[in-house]
Short mmCIF file of C-alpha atoms in Angstrom, two decimals:
data_model
loop_
_atom_site.label_atom_id
_atom_site.label_comp_id
_atom_site.label_asym_id
_atom_site.label_seq_id
_atom_site.Cartn_x
_atom_site.Cartn_y
_atom_site.Cartn_z
CA UNK A 229 17.63 26.01 11.51
CA UNK A 230 19.25 22.33 10.58
CA UNK A 231 16.81 19.85 11.31
CA UNK A 232 18.24 17.06 13.99
CA UNK A 233 16.57 13.52 14.09
CA UNK A 234 17.16 11.41 17.07
CA UNK A 235 18.73 8.03 16.46
CA UNK A 236 19.09 4.64 18.36
CA UNK A 237 22.43 4.32 17.19
CA UNK A 238 25.16 4.67 19.48
CA UNK A 239 28.37 6.28 18.62
CA UNK A 240 30.33 2.96 19.69
CA UNK A 241 28.16 1.01 17.41
CA UNK A 242 28.92 3.36 14.39
CA UNK A 243 32.50 3.61 15.13
CA UNK A 244 32.45 -0.46 15.23
CA UNK A 245 30.68 -0.52 12.21
CA UNK A 246 33.33 1.96 10.32
CA UNK A 247 36.21 0.02 11.42
CA UNK A 248 34.60 -3.37 9.62
CA UNK A 249 33.25 -1.44 6.38
CA UNK A 250 35.36 -1.03 3.58
CA UNK A 251 33.53 2.21 1.96
CA UNK A 252 33.03 5.64 3.21
CA UNK A 253 30.40 6.10 6.02
CA UNK A 254 29.00 9.39 6.73
CA UNK A 255 27.06 10.66 9.82
CA UNK A 256 25.82 14.14 10.65
CA UNK A 257 28.51 16.64 11.03
CA UNK A 258 31.06 15.24 8.53
CA UNK A 259 31.98 17.47 5.69
CA UNK A 260 30.14 15.32 3.13
CA UNK A 261 27.20 14.37 4.80
CA UNK A 262 24.65 17.06 3.39
CA UNK A 263 25.93 16.09 -0.30
CA UNK A 264 25.69 12.27 0.50
CA UNK A 265 22.23 12.20 2.02
CA UNK A 266 20.38 13.91 -0.47
CA UNK A 267 18.15 12.28 -3.07
CA UNK A 268 17.11 13.38 -6.69
CA UNK A 269 13.53 14.60 -5.51
CA UNK A 270 14.16 18.07 -4.00
CA UNK A 271 10.83 17.30 -2.22
CA UNK A 272 12.73 14.71 -0.01
CA UNK A 273 14.77 16.16 3.12
CA UNK A 274 15.58 13.32 5.46
CA UNK A 275 18.55 12.98 7.86
CA UNK A 276 19.77 9.62 8.44
CA UNK A 277 22.16 8.51 11.21
CA UNK A 278 24.49 7.00 8.83
CA UNK A 279 25.08 6.79 5.08
CA UNK A 280 27.12 3.58 4.35
CA UNK A 281 28.38 3.82 0.63
CA UNK A 282 29.02 0.30 -0.46
CA UNK A 283 32.39 -0.68 -2.33
CA UNK A 284 30.93 -4.40 -3.10
CA UNK A 285 29.01 -7.40 -1.78
CA UNK A 286 30.77 -7.75 1.66
CA UNK A 287 30.07 -4.13 2.42
CA UNK A 288 26.40 -5.05 1.71
CA UNK A 289 26.31 -8.01 3.83
CA UNK A 290 27.91 -6.08 6.50
CA UNK A 291 25.30 -3.13 6.33
CA UNK A 292 22.55 -5.54 6.20
CA UNK A 293 23.82 -7.42 9.61
CA UNK A 294 24.14 -3.83 11.28
CA UNK A 295 20.53 -2.79 10.07
CA UNK A 296 19.17 -6.08 11.58
CA UNK A 297 21.22 -5.99 14.98
CA UNK A 298 20.83 -2.30 15.58
CA UNK A 299 16.82 -2.45 14.81
CA UNK A 300 16.75 0.76 12.83
CA UNK A 301 15.05 2.22 9.67
CA UNK A 302 16.94 0.97 6.58
CA UNK A 303 16.64 2.51 3.30
CA UNK A 304 18.47 0.86 0.08
CA UNK A 305 19.62 3.50 -2.44
CA UNK A 306 20.76 2.78 -5.94
CA UNK A 307 20.31 5.63 -8.29
CA UNK A 308 18.23 7.88 -5.79
CA UNK A 309 15.44 8.73 -8.30
CA UNK A 310 12.50 7.06 -6.25
CA UNK A 311 10.01 9.73 -6.31
CA UNK A 312 8.60 8.47 -2.85
CA UNK A 313 11.86 8.94 -1.30
CA UNK A 314 12.19 5.33 -0.33
CA UNK A 315 16.08 5.65 -0.90
CA UNK A 316 16.69 7.56 2.42
CA UNK A 317 15.08 8.01 6.19
CA UNK A 318 15.19 9.62 9.21
CA UNK A 319 17.44 8.40 12.13
CA UNK A 320 18.46 5.18 10.43
CA UNK A 321 20.95 3.38 7.60
CA UNK A 322 20.82 4.55 4.28
CA UNK A 323 22.67 1.55 2.34
CA UNK A 324 23.99 3.61 -0.42
CA UNK A 325 25.04 1.35 -3.54
CA UNK A 326 25.93 3.93 -5.71
CA UNK A 327 29.64 3.31 -5.85
CA UNK A 328 29.05 -0.18 -7.03
CA UNK A 329 29.46 0.41 -10.79
CA UNK A 330 30.56 -2.87 -12.47
CA UNK A 331 29.09 -3.75 -15.88
CA UNK A 332 30.16 -6.44 -18.08
CA UNK A 333 28.43 -6.93 -21.68
CA UNK A 334 28.42 -10.54 -23.31
CA UNK A 335 27.64 -9.53 -26.79
CA UNK A 336 27.80 -13.02 -28.16
CA UNK A 337 25.18 -14.31 -25.56
CA UNK A 338 23.33 -10.81 -25.78
CA UNK A 339 23.54 -10.46 -21.82
CA UNK A 340 24.67 -7.83 -19.61
CA UNK A 341 25.52 -8.06 -15.92
CA UNK A 342 25.63 -4.83 -13.99
CA UNK A 343 25.72 -3.69 -9.98
CA UNK A 344 23.09 -1.72 -8.48
CA UNK A 345 24.90 1.81 -8.46
CA UNK A 346 24.83 1.86 -12.33
CA UNK A 347 22.28 4.48 -13.85
CA UNK A 348 20.85 3.93 -17.18
CA UNK A 349 23.20 6.31 -19.25
CA UNK A 350 26.24 4.07 -18.13
CA UNK A 351 24.51 0.76 -18.64
CA UNK A 352 23.41 2.63 -22.43
CA UNK A 353 26.80 3.58 -22.87
CA UNK A 354 28.40 0.11 -22.72
CA UNK A 355 25.39 -2.10 -24.50
CA UNK A 356 25.35 0.18 -27.28
CA UNK A 357 28.98 -0.21 -27.93
CA UNK A 358 27.77 -3.63 -29.32
CA UNK A 359 24.55 -2.54 -30.70
CA UNK A 360 22.37 -3.92 -27.90
CA UNK A 361 19.85 -2.31 -25.51
CA UNK A 362 17.19 -3.40 -23.04
CA UNK A 363 14.37 -1.04 -21.87
CA UNK A 364 15.61 1.84 -19.69
CA UNK A 365 14.58 4.89 -18.20
CA UNK A 366 13.15 8.15 -19.74
CA UNK A 367 15.55 9.98 -17.69
CA UNK A 368 19.19 8.65 -18.04
CA UNK A 369 20.24 9.48 -14.57
CA UNK A 370 17.75 7.19 -13.19
CA UNK A 371 19.24 3.92 -11.57
CA UNK A 372 18.81 0.43 -12.88
CA UNK A 373 18.15 -1.36 -9.96
CA UNK A 374 15.03 0.25 -8.30
CA UNK A 375 13.68 1.12 -12.05
CA UNK A 376 13.81 -2.59 -12.85
CA UNK A 377 12.50 -3.83 -9.49
CA UNK A 378 9.20 -1.52 -9.83
CA UNK A 379 8.58 -2.71 -13.64
CA UNK A 380 10.30 -0.54 -16.02
CA UNK A 381 8.45 1.43 -18.74
CA UNK A 382 10.88 2.76 -21.47
CA UNK A 383 11.27 3.78 -25.12
CA UNK A 384 11.60 -0.16 -25.84
CA UNK A 385 8.68 -1.17 -23.77
CA UNK A 386 6.51 -2.14 -26.63
CA UNK A 387 9.12 -3.77 -28.48
CA UNK A 388 11.11 -5.70 -25.80
CA UNK A 389 8.64 -5.57 -22.84
CA UNK A 390 9.07 -4.15 -19.56
CA UNK A 391 12.49 -4.02 -17.72
CA UNK A 392 11.84 -6.58 -15.30
CA UNK A 393 10.65 -8.92 -18.14
CA UNK A 394 14.09 -8.74 -19.28
CA UNK A 395 15.76 -9.50 -16.02
CA UNK A 396 17.04 -13.30 -16.05
CA UNK A 397 19.19 -13.30 -12.65
CA UNK A 398 19.92 -11.49 -9.73
CA UNK A 399 22.47 -11.74 -6.93
CA UNK A 400 20.31 -10.63 -3.49
CA UNK A 401 21.63 -10.20 0.16
CA UNK A 402 18.62 -11.27 2.33
CA UNK A 403 17.41 -10.09 5.54
CA UNK A 404 19.87 -12.66 7.28
CA UNK A 405 23.00 -11.18 5.80
CA UNK A 406 23.29 -14.09 3.19
CA UNK A 407 23.76 -13.94 -0.40
CA UNK A 408 21.62 -15.82 -2.59
CA UNK A 409 21.20 -16.23 -6.50
CA UNK A 410 18.01 -15.79 -8.23
CA UNK A 411 17.68 -17.31 -11.74
CA UNK A 412 15.53 -19.52 -13.87
CA UNK A 413 17.14 -22.59 -11.96
CA UNK A 414 17.50 -21.59 -8.52
CA UNK A 415 15.26 -19.34 -6.13
CA UNK A 416 12.92 -19.07 -9.21
CA UNK A 417 10.15 -17.83 -6.96
CA UNK A 418 12.67 -15.00 -5.65
CA UNK A 419 13.23 -14.11 -9.35
CA UNK A 420 9.61 -13.92 -10.19
CA UNK A 421 9.00 -11.74 -7.16
CA UNK A 422 12.05 -9.25 -8.32
CA UNK A 423 10.22 -8.61 -11.36
CA UNK A 424 8.24 -6.02 -10.53
CA UNK A 425 7.58 -6.84 -6.91
CA UNK A 426 9.76 -3.60 -5.57
CA UNK A 427 12.53 -3.71 -3.19
CA UNK A 428 10.97 -6.04 -0.70
CA UNK A 429 13.12 -9.22 -0.52
CA UNK A 430 16.65 -7.93 -0.13
CA UNK A 431 19.71 -5.94 -1.54
CA UNK A 432 20.03 -6.63 -5.13
CA UNK A 433 23.72 -6.67 -5.72
CA UNK A 434 23.87 -7.62 -9.34
CA UNK A 435 21.27 -7.80 -12.22
CA UNK A 436 21.68 -9.81 -15.51
CA UNK A 437 19.56 -8.63 -18.60
CA UNK A 438 18.72 -10.17 -21.86
CA UNK A 439 19.65 -7.40 -24.57
CA UNK A 440 18.12 -7.03 -27.83
CA UNK A 441 19.74 -5.18 -31.27
CA UNK A 442 19.07 -1.75 -31.18
CA UNK A 443 20.71 0.63 -33.78
CA UNK A 444 19.99 4.28 -34.59
CA UNK A 445 16.33 4.90 -33.81
CA UNK A 446 13.81 7.70 -35.07
CA UNK A 447 13.13 9.82 -32.11
CA UNK A 448 12.52 13.21 -30.50
CA UNK A 449 9.14 14.98 -30.49
CA UNK A 450 6.63 17.47 -32.08
CA UNK A 451 4.90 19.96 -30.14
CA UNK A 452 1.46 21.28 -30.86
CA UNK A 453 -0.63 24.33 -29.40
CA UNK A 454 -2.86 23.29 -26.46
CA UNK A 455 -5.75 24.87 -28.77
CA UNK A 456 -5.24 21.68 -30.77
CA UNK A 457 -4.76 19.17 -27.78
CA UNK A 458 -8.43 17.54 -28.19
CA UNK A 459 -7.78 17.13 -31.94
CA UNK A 460 -4.19 15.71 -31.22
CA UNK A 461 -5.51 13.19 -28.93
CA UNK A 462 -8.26 11.99 -31.18
CA UNK A 463 -6.21 11.46 -33.84
CA UNK A 464 -3.41 9.93 -31.63
CA UNK A 465 -5.42 7.39 -30.10
CA UNK A 466 -6.72 5.96 -33.54
CA UNK A 467 -3.21 5.95 -34.85
CA UNK A 468 -1.47 4.00 -31.84
CA UNK A 469 -4.09 1.37 -32.03
CA UNK A 470 -2.72 -0.07 -35.05
CA UNK A 471 1.07 0.89 -34.07
CA UNK A 472 4.00 -1.74 -34.62
CA UNK A 473 5.50 -2.67 -31.60
CA UNK A 474 8.65 -0.87 -32.82
CA UNK A 475 7.13 2.20 -31.96
CA UNK A 476 6.69 3.49 -28.39
CA UNK A 477 5.12 7.02 -27.58
CA UNK A 478 4.58 9.24 -24.81
CA UNK A 479 2.18 12.47 -25.11
CA UNK A 480 2.97 15.18 -22.55
CA UNK A 481 0.70 18.03 -21.55
CA UNK A 482 3.07 20.69 -20.95
CA UNK A 483 3.91 24.41 -20.85
CA UNK A 484 6.88 24.87 -23.35
CA UNK A 485 10.40 24.91 -21.87
CA UNK A 486 12.66 27.42 -22.87
CA UNK A 487 14.56 25.00 -25.43
CA UNK A 488 16.35 26.52 -28.59
CA UNK A 489 14.38 24.63 -31.15
CA UNK A 490 11.01 26.57 -30.01
CA UNK A 491 10.63 30.24 -30.84
CA UNK A 492 11.18 32.26 -27.97
CA UNK A 493 7.52 33.74 -28.17
CA UNK A 494 6.21 30.13 -27.60
CA UNK A 495 8.13 29.45 -24.39
CA UNK A 496 6.11 29.10 -21.44
CA UNK A 497 2.88 28.48 -23.16
CA UNK A 498 0.73 25.43 -22.94
CA UNK A 499 1.02 22.85 -25.37
CA UNK A 500 0.75 19.21 -26.09
CA UNK A 501 3.72 17.00 -27.10
CA UNK A 502 4.17 13.87 -28.92
CA UNK A 503 7.38 12.02 -28.14
CA UNK A 504 8.21 8.78 -30.39
CA UNK A 505 10.82 6.21 -30.31
CA UNK A 506 11.12 3.89 -33.58
CA UNK A 507 13.71 1.10 -32.72
CA UNK A 508 13.00 -0.74 -36.13
CA UNK A 509 14.56 -0.46 -39.65
CA UNK A 510 14.92 3.54 -40.28
CA UNK A 511 13.26 3.48 -43.92
CA UNK A 512 10.38 1.51 -42.63
CA UNK A 513 10.16 4.01 -39.60
CA UNK A 514 10.11 7.00 -41.76
CA UNK A 515 6.53 6.05 -43.02
CA UNK A 516 5.42 4.87 -39.72
CA UNK A 517 6.32 8.03 -37.68
CA UNK A 518 5.12 10.31 -40.29
CA UNK A 519 1.56 10.82 -39.15
CA UNK A 520 2.42 11.60 -35.58
CA UNK A 521 4.16 14.79 -37.10
CA UNK A 522 0.95 16.16 -38.53
CA UNK A 523 -1.90 15.73 -36.18
CA UNK A 524 -2.22 19.61 -36.21
CA UNK A 525 -0.08 22.53 -37.45
CA UNK A 526 3.17 21.81 -35.22
CA UNK A 527 4.99 24.43 -33.16
CA UNK A 528 8.33 22.73 -33.41
CA UNK A 529 9.22 19.23 -34.80
CA UNK A 530 12.55 17.56 -34.16
CA UNK A 531 11.94 13.98 -34.90
CA UNK A 532 14.64 12.24 -36.93
CA UNK A 533 17.13 9.51 -36.98
CA UNK A 534 19.55 9.62 -33.98
CA UNK A 535 21.69 7.58 -31.62
CA UNK A 536 19.66 5.19 -29.15
CA UNK A 537 21.73 7.39 -26.52
CA UNK A 538 20.94 10.54 -27.64
CA UNK A 539 16.93 9.49 -27.32
CA UNK A 540 17.91 8.15 -23.58
CA UNK A 541 19.27 11.49 -22.33
CA UNK A 542 16.48 13.60 -24.59
CA UNK A 543 14.61 14.46 -21.31
CA UNK A 544 17.43 14.86 -18.76
CA UNK A 545 17.64 18.75 -18.61
CA UNK A 546 13.89 19.06 -17.84
CA UNK A 547 14.38 16.83 -14.68
CA UNK A 548 17.55 17.78 -12.63
CA UNK A 549 18.57 16.79 -9.24
CA UNK A 550 16.61 18.89 -6.90
CA UNK A 551 13.48 18.93 -8.53
CA UNK A 552 10.45 19.93 -6.52
CA UNK A 553 7.78 17.39 -7.50
CA UNK A 554 4.96 14.77 -6.63
CA UNK A 555 3.58 12.23 -8.75
CA UNK A 556 0.08 10.28 -9.03
CA UNK A 557 -0.47 7.64 -11.38
CA UNK A 558 -2.76 4.99 -12.96
CA UNK A 559 -3.68 2.72 -15.75
CA UNK A 560 -6.25 3.11 -18.58
CA UNK A 561 -8.04 0.35 -20.47
CA UNK A 562 -8.35 2.83 -23.14
CA UNK A 563 -8.22 6.51 -23.67
CA UNK A 564 -12.08 7.31 -23.68
CA UNK A 565 -13.50 10.70 -24.57
CA UNK A 566 -14.52 10.99 -20.62
CA UNK A 567 -10.60 10.43 -19.87
CA UNK A 568 -9.47 13.01 -22.62
CA UNK A 569 -12.09 15.51 -21.26
CA UNK A 570 -10.55 15.26 -17.63
CA UNK A 571 -7.01 15.30 -18.66
CA UNK A 572 -7.79 18.35 -20.53
CA UNK A 573 -9.42 20.08 -17.88
CA UNK A 574 -6.82 19.29 -15.09
CA UNK A 575 -3.69 20.23 -17.43
CA UNK A 576 -1.52 23.24 -17.26
CA UNK A 577 -2.27 24.11 -13.39
CA UNK A 578 1.19 26.02 -13.72
CA UNK A 579 4.18 26.56 -15.62
CA UNK A 580 6.11 23.43 -14.57
CA UNK A 581 3.44 20.66 -14.18
CA UNK A 582 3.16 18.17 -16.75
CA UNK A 583 0.69 15.12 -17.69
CA UNK A 584 2.19 12.09 -19.45
CA UNK A 585 0.44 9.29 -21.36
CA UNK A 586 2.39 6.17 -21.72
CA UNK A 587 1.20 3.91 -24.77
CA UNK A 588 1.51 0.26 -23.75
CA UNK A 589 0.83 -2.94 -25.32
CA UNK A 590 2.80 -4.83 -27.67
CA UNK A 591 5.37 -7.04 -26.05
CA UNK A 592 4.31 -5.83 -22.54
CA UNK A 593 0.95 -8.18 -23.05
CA UNK A 594 3.00 -11.34 -24.22
CA UNK A 595 4.25 -12.18 -20.51
CA UNK A 596 2.22 -14.31 -18.47
CA UNK A 597 1.72 -14.26 -14.60
CA UNK A 598 4.11 -16.81 -13.96
CA UNK A 599 6.81 -14.85 -15.60
CA UNK A 600 6.57 -11.93 -13.46
CA UNK A 601 5.08 -10.27 -10.47
CA UNK A 602 4.17 -7.22 -12.60
CA UNK A 603 0.70 -6.82 -13.27
CA UNK A 604 -1.60 -4.66 -15.51
CA UNK A 605 -0.44 -5.75 -18.77
CA UNK A 606 -3.57 -5.53 -20.59
CA UNK A 607 -3.66 -1.93 -19.86
CA UNK A 608 -3.48 0.44 -23.10
CA UNK A 609 -2.04 3.41 -21.38
CA UNK A 610 -0.17 4.60 -18.13
CA UNK A 611 -0.89 8.24 -17.17
CA UNK A 612 1.49 10.27 -15.09
CA UNK A 613 0.51 13.28 -12.97
CA UNK A 614 3.56 14.99 -12.49
CA UNK A 615 3.17 17.86 -9.95
CA UNK A 616 6.27 20.26 -9.92
CA UNK A 617 7.07 23.64 -8.80
CA UNK A 618 9.81 26.05 -8.09
CA UNK A 619 8.51 27.98 -5.14
CA UNK A 620 8.53 25.70 -1.89
CA UNK A 621 5.50 27.69 -0.96
CA UNK A 622 3.52 26.09 -3.77
CA UNK A 623 4.18 22.36 -2.21
CA UNK A 624 0.82 22.06 -0.54
CA UNK A 625 -1.28 23.39 -3.53
CA UNK A 626 0.83 21.47 -6.03
CA UNK A 627 0.42 18.18 -4.19
CA UNK A 628 -3.36 18.93 -3.68
CA UNK A 629 -3.67 19.37 -7.64
CA UNK A 630 -2.10 15.83 -8.32
CA UNK A 631 -4.33 14.28 -5.65
CA UNK A 632 -7.24 15.76 -7.06
CA UNK A 633 -6.43 15.11 -10.67
CA UNK A 634 -5.88 11.51 -9.82
CA UNK A 635 -9.25 11.12 -8.04
CA UNK A 636 -10.95 12.75 -11.22
CA UNK A 637 -9.21 10.29 -13.09
CA UNK A 638 -9.72 7.09 -11.03
CA UNK A 639 -13.28 6.31 -12.61
CA UNK A 640 -11.78 5.79 -16.02
CA UNK A 641 -8.75 3.62 -14.86
CA UNK A 642 -7.84 0.04 -13.71
CA UNK A 643 -7.75 0.86 -10.04
CA UNK A 644 -4.04 -0.07 -10.06
CA UNK A 645 -1.00 2.19 -9.86
CA UNK A 646 2.53 1.81 -11.43
CA UNK A 647 4.99 1.26 -8.65
CA UNK A 648 7.85 3.42 -9.89
CA UNK A 649 5.27 6.50 -10.11
CA UNK A 650 3.48 5.86 -6.67
CA UNK A 651 4.25 7.72 -3.57
CA UNK A 652 4.86 6.03 -0.32
CA UNK A 653 1.39 6.91 1.49
CA UNK A 654 -0.50 4.18 2.08
CA UNK A 655 -0.31 0.23 1.76
CA UNK A 656 -3.79 -0.15 -0.32
CA UNK A 657 -2.60 1.00 -3.80
CA UNK A 658 -0.03 -1.56 -3.54
CA UNK A 659 -2.62 -4.44 -2.84
CA UNK A 660 -4.60 -3.07 -5.73
CA UNK A 661 -2.02 -2.95 -8.10
CA UNK A 662 -1.12 -6.61 -7.85
CA UNK A 663 -4.39 -8.39 -7.14
CA UNK A 664 -5.32 -10.88 -4.69
CA UNK A 665 -3.43 -13.77 -6.06
CA UNK A 666 -0.24 -12.39 -6.67
CA UNK A 667 -0.01 -10.25 -3.75
CA UNK A 668 -0.66 -13.57 -1.62
CA UNK A 669 2.36 -15.15 -3.56
CA UNK A 670 4.63 -11.93 -2.79
CA UNK A 671 3.61 -12.28 0.94
CA UNK A 672 4.85 -15.79 0.99
CA UNK A 673 8.23 -14.73 -0.65
CA UNK A 674 8.61 -11.93 2.22
CA UNK A 675 7.76 -14.56 4.71
CA UNK A 676 10.49 -16.66 3.22
CA UNK A 677 13.35 -14.06 2.69
CA UNK A 678 12.33 -11.00 5.20
CA UNK A 679 10.12 -12.44 7.77
CA UNK A 680 10.71 -9.53 10.08
CA UNK A 681 10.05 -6.82 7.39
CA UNK A 682 13.70 -5.43 7.76
CA UNK A 683 12.93 -4.15 4.07
CA UNK A 684 10.07 -2.12 4.62
CA UNK A 685 11.03 1.47 3.37
CA UNK A 686 9.50 0.75 0.14
CA UNK A 687 5.89 -0.20 -1.43
CA UNK A 688 5.76 -2.73 1.06
CA UNK A 689 4.58 -6.18 1.21
CA UNK A 690 4.20 -7.01 4.68
CA UNK A 691 4.90 -10.33 5.99
CA UNK A 692 2.29 -12.44 7.75
CA UNK A 693 4.20 -12.19 11.10
#
């Protein structure tokens, strides 16, 4: 039975909007509606009253004006990967930025300007043509805009900082339908808020990043048996304590997928994988990466030199559109024995769920509080509890696993969460993530740029009014 969601938007208002909007506008009943309303997460199934696919800034301004005057829920969608489902809504307007795909690289200045419909695979292709890159998402179909506004942890994070740290300018359509520019010379407070403060202040229509020289990397992963997991984690935390900034690593507690480089008799078995990306000189990196390949007897080792674009797309097949998933996350000041015990006790609840540990530090720690709204820079690790399932009947139990595992890990954490991994459940984790001073500063920005909280379908910063 098809779900129907009531809307306050009249048919006449929709038709008037369509007449003054350049891009396609889809409503329930249109042939393409079910396709364009879908987002990446298969657990999110919402039915907006209309999806407005913007072709440019004029469309965005018109859509924001329509949302404000119609007083309806308004979601902003870029790459549609947000795990909390904030890129869609029931009964309201989705401002879909995915058609806005412009990219311009300035190799001499090491800058790139891109529109918000761009995904990381597209941006990397253009910047790598000049041997340049910026910290990007671990799944290349992720949109650049939401990823940046929430922080941005990727394979270059220890060398180049968070993605938001590399944001040097943005164009934003604010709640009054006006376009403003945020850079180091004008609207500097807004730029600070866009660097990790989420999508609270307007619709970003252009992002400009600083780029870094990035050639071929040493990347890939090595897989060990779950029986060796404690040994692997113990040796791993010792190694990463002295890791150069050019090395970023992720540990995954997973069941081995049916990949061709693993013997078939190991498929589906619990394991621990160490994923690496060395972005410095290749000869030097061989020696740095070598110890991570011998933490125990490996089941498979596919670490070696590769294009950065290959590293960026490595995980794509494991996280296709429609994945049923629910995440909880936190930051760890250290990988203590207690944290290791708890992670191993909670790991491998089914054949699809994973636990990730992202090693941080390096360049992340070198930006001050006045540079970006993003916080938790002193954390050594971010953990992500990725519940995943194939049978919809497992929805309740898998969500319960993630919540319970998170509760068990909280005593080892900082009390904060990473916005891009945070479900949209309540407001308190957002406050805890920023802390009192930064949160107050974000509220002041919200009061200025969105006092009516039009942009509230996000990890919301509420205006005082």
